[in-house]
Short mmCIF file of C-alpha atoms in Angstrom, two decimals:
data_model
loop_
_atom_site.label_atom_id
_atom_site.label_comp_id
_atom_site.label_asym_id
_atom_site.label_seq_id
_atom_site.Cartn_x
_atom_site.Cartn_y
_atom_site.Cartn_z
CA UNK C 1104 6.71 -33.85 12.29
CA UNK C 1105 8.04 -30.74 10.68
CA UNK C 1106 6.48 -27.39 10.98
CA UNK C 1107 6.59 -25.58 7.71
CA UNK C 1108 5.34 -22.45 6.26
CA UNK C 1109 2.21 -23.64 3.47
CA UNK C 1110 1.18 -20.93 1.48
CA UNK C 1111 4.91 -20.22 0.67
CA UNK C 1112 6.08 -23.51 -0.48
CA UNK C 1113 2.29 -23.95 -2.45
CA UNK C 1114 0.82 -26.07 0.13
CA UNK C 1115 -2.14 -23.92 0.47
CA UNK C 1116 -3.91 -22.24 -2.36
CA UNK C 1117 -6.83 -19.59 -1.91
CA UNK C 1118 -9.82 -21.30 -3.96
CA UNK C 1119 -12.42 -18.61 -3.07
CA UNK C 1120 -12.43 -15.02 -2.45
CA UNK C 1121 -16.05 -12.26 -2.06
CA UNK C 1122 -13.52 -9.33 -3.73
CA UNK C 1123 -11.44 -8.88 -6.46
CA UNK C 1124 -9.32 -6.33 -7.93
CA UNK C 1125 -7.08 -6.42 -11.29
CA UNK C 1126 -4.88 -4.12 -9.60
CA UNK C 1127 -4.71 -5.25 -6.22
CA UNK C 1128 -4.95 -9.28 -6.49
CA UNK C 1129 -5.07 -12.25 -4.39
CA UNK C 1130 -1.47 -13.01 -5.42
CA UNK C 1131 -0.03 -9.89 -3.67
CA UNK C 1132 -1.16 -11.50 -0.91
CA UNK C 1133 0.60 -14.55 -1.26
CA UNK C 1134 4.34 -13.02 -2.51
CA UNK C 1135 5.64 -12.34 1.18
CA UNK C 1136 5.95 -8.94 0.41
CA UNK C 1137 4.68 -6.19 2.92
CA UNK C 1138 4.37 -3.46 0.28
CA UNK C 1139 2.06 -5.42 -2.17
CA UNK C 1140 -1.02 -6.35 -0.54
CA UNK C 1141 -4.71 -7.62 -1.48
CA UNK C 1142 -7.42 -5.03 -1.55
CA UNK C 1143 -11.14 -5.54 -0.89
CA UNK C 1144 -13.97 -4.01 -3.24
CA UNK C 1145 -15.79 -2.63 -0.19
CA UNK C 1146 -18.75 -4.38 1.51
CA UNK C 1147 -18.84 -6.64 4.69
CA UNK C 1148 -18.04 -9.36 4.90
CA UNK C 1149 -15.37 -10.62 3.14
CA UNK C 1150 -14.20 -13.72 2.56
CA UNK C 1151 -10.65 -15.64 1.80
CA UNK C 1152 -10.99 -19.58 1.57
CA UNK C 1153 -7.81 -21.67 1.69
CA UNK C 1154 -7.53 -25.31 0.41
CA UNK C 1155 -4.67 -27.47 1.73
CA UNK C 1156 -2.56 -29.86 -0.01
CA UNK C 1157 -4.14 -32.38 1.97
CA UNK C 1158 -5.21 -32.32 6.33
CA UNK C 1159 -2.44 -30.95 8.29
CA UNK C 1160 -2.38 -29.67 11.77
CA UNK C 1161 -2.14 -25.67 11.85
CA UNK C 1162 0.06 -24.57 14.79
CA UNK C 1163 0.44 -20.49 13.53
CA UNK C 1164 -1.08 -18.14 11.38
CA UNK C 1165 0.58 -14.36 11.12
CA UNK C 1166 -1.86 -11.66 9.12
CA UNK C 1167 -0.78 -8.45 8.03
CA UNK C 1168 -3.18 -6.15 7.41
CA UNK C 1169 -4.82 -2.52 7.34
CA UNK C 1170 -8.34 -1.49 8.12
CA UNK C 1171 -9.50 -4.49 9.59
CA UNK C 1172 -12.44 -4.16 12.62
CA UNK C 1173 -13.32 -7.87 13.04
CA UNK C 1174 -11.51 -11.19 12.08
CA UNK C 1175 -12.28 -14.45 12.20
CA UNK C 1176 -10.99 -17.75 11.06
CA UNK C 1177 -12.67 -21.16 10.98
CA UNK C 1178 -11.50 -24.16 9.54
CA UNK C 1179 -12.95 -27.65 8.54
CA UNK C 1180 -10.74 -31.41 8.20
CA UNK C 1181 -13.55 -32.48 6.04
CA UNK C 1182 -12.65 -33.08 2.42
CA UNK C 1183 -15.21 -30.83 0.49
CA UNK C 1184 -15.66 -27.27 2.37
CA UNK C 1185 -17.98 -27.79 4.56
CA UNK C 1186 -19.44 -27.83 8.58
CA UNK C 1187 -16.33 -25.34 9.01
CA UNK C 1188 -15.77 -24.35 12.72
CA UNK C 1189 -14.70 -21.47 14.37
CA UNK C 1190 -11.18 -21.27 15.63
CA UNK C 1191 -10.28 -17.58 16.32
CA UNK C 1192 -12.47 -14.25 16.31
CA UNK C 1193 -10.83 -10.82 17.84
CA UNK C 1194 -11.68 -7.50 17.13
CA UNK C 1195 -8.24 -5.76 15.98
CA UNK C 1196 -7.15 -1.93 16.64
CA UNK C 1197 -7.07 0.51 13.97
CA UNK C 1198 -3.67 2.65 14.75
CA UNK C 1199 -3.44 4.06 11.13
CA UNK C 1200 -0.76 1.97 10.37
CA UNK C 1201 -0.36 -1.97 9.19
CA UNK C 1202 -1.93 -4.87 11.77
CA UNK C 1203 -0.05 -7.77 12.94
CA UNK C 1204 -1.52 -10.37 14.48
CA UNK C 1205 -0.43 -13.79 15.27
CA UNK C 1206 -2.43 -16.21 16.42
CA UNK C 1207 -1.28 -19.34 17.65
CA UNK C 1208 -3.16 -22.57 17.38
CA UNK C 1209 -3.34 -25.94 19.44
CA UNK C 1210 -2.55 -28.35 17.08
CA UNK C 1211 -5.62 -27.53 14.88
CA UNK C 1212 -6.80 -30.16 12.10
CA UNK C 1213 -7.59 -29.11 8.95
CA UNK C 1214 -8.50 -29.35 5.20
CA UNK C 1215 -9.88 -25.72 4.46
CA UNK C 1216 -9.63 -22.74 6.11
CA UNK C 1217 -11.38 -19.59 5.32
CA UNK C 1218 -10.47 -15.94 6.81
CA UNK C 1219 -13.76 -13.52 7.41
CA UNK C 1220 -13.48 -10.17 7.74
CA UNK C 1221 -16.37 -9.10 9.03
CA UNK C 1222 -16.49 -5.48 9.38
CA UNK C 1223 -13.92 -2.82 8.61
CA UNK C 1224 -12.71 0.36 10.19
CA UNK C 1225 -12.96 2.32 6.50
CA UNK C 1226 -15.02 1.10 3.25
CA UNK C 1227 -12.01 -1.32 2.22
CA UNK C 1228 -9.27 -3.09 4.05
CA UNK C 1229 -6.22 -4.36 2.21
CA UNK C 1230 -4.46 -8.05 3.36
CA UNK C 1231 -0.52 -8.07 2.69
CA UNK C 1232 0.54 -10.88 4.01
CA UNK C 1233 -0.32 -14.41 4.88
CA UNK C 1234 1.47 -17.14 6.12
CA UNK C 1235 0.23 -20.34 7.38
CA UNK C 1236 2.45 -23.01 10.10
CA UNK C 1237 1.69 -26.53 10.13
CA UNK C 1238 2.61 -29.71 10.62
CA UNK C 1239 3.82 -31.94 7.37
#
């Protein structure tokens, strides 16, 4: 098996998201770029669903972020999205400056995986990066 980054090299594509904004899209997320980012449209919660090329085991997933109060991911192997599960939840500190968190998985199955934000420290947070380890 080969551990490879999946929203880079298309394995993963976002098929849902509760915000959008012409300005600030879903696909400055996705460029590896720190300075572009993903803005919400205000409101709790908000919601980022991921569908993988097909079921691969997630061993990493690094967020960068501002404004964030309360993540959490869940994920389902199932092959439409649903009876998702929760893998991660973790309240994050606001220091005025970007978030990085890294959360590292034990050899986690899955099909879909969806990011919740579920409260915020202001009235919108912003998501510039994503990436996504797995097994191939």
């Amino acid at each position: 098996m080969v551990i490879e980054e999946i929203v880079e090299s298309r394995k993963a594509k976002v098929v849902l998201t509760t915000s959008h904004d012409e300005n600030y899209g879903i696909s400055n997320m996705l460029d590896g770029k720190e300075e572009t980012f993903w803005m919400s449209t205000g409101m709790f919660p908000q919601e980022i669903m991921f569908q993988l090329e097909s079921q691969y085991t997630l061993k990493k997933i690094q967020i960068i972020s501002t404004g964030i109060k309360q993540l959490k991911l869940e994920t389902t192997d199932k092959s439409q999205p649903i009876q998702f599960s929760p893998i991660f939840e973790k309240q994050l500190a606001d220091e005025g400056s970007l978030q990085a968190e890294e959360i590292l998985l034990e050899d986690q199955p899955a099909r879909y995986l969806k990011l919740q934000i579920l409260n915020g420290y202001h009235n919108f947070i912003s998501i510039h990066s994503i990436k996504i380890e797995a097994n191939i």
